[in-house]
Amino acid sequence: MAKNKHKKTESFDFNGGWDYSPSPESTSHVKLKERYELYIDGKFVAPDSGKYFQTTNPATEKVLAEVAHANEADVEKAVSAARKAYETVWSKLSAKERGKYIYRIARLMQERARELAVVETLDAGKTIRESRDVDVPLACNHFFYYAGWADKLEYAFPNRKVSSLGVAGQIIPWNFPLLMAAWKIAPALAAGNTVVLKPAETTPLTAMLLAEIIHESGLPAGVVNILTGYGDTGAAIVNHPDVNKVAFTGSTNVGKIIQKAVAGTGKKLTLELGGKSANIVFEDAPIDQAVEGIVNGIFFNQGHVCCAGSRLFVQESVADEVIRKLKDRLDTLYVGDPLDKNTDIGAINSREQYESIKKYIEIGKKEGAEMYESKCSLPKNGLFIRPTLFTDVAQSSRIAQEEIFGPVLTIQTFRTIDEVIQKANNSPYGLAAGVWTDKGSRIFNLTTKLRAGVVWANTYNKFDPTSPFGGYKESGFGREGGLHGLGAYLKIEN
Ligand code: NAI
Ligand code: MG
């Protein structure tokens, strides 16, 4: 029996005999507007340019709504509203009252949780299971968590003098639209700052729902301003001289542009950028759990995750077994309608991202790596990619070095711990890593040697508002979440 363990013929065909019945989430409780305006100084206002752009559902490529394209004049209005609100209201309010507003936003988000989840799924292509069970609850939790800190800043940083910074300019990406808005807005408000936030162009809708929620919470006008737009809108926020703090999550390329733009201005900066995180499986690991962790690490949210475990390292002695089980598991994953509660992998966020992932799959093949993709059927329309993995990957190959940001895993093997540490750290990025082993001492050894902001042991993609998150090297700097995330929005003096 043991001898035959790695035989290919033992593969299972899970998809052959039966299928799930469709189980689509209802959208009847969601009424999207045809058009969303900018949220400036407590009012929903038309953009200065009169220009709007469309956001689509990537699962169908149909238009969902149009949103305003903010220009420099709108940014000027939003920043001066945020400045006025900071000087006249928000910084004058007692910390306890500030906390109450943040708490109220969290409660209102919970009340509209189902609507937020459905809209997130429609606009971003992510599965309803994810937006319902991960994104929306975590976004609420961020507001709850930071609401608690608002009146306890002196306990958060004992024996230090802490003060707010002023106006925070925040730019967020499309992979976790509502959650990233929460990561940015909640600590900024708790620390006593006011906010100008720009969501990503392909996923602006939950940010506009959040603007409605913030409005309903009675938060004083101008404390939070939300501007939709493209990169030019983001650049105008970053470059505005009256912004005191810039927080950006997105690509490393744009992060570099922003770092240059902010240099010498005195603006405080945090950058949360790309990644190419290593997920490392040792021979003593619980293999079945590790396979689940590998799947979660790379296929969660279609692989549109900055900390995705996109580089798998398997110890040579168990490589055959892990790869065989992984291929079996790949074939059980449901790719399709993101609104269906059975779906494991939804739609790729945008056509641009779809083309980019496809390009990387071609590059992988040309580089000589062996590709395996699941045998699942794909919907006729919309932007879908089968879960894909590459074996025989060279360390120097582009698919092992560059961020693909899609459901594509590269697999390499290793023999010794020193070898895997070297390989894992041989990347321009340093955001996260995963380690699968039964041995506690090995976990501690690796967590100190891996140059990654977060190291998960025998799990992957675990998030909590109390836990700081952020990277090294080209993955950026500064931390979000926890006390560290609060500190990023404060001036801390001795
Ligand atoms: P991006 O970095 O261009 O977009 C992120 C945000 O930055 C968006 O809101 C965008 O409007 C804004 N932006 C663009 N140019 C700007 C500028 N000059 N100044 C200020 N803000 C600006 O990312 P993109 O093009 O959507 O994705 C490209 C690649 O970046 C992806 O394939 C992926 O590899 C990576 N990425 C990584 C993310 C992460 O969470 N680490 C998130 C999104 C993308
Ligand atoms: Mg969209």
XYZ file of C-alpha atoms in Angstrom, residues 18 48 62 71 79 103 108 110 142 150-152 171 253 275 287 289 302 307 337 354 359 404 432 447 459:
26
model
C -22.461 14.655 -9.975
C -16.307 69.600 -11.838
C -22.232 44.338 -18.373
C -10.338 66.076 -11.322
C -8.986 68.477 0.645
C -18.698 52.559 16.121
C -24.644 50.635 9.971
C -23.517 45.449 9.618
C -11.866 47.116 11.497
C -10.129 56.377 19.686
C -10.236 57.434 23.364
C -7.292 55.312 24.489
C -5.738 55.433 -2.444
C 5.070 50.694 -9.939
C 4.069 40.426 -3.364
C -0.180 17.059 3.947
C -4.212 20.411 5.554
C -8.961 34.538 -7.804
C -0.013 38.309 0.015
C -20.976 32.717 -11.288
C -7.408 38.992 -17.426
C 0.118 36.650 -20.815
C 0.865 37.550 -11.579
C 4.077 37.268 3.490
C 9.893 33.218 10.961
C -2.404 28.247 8.012
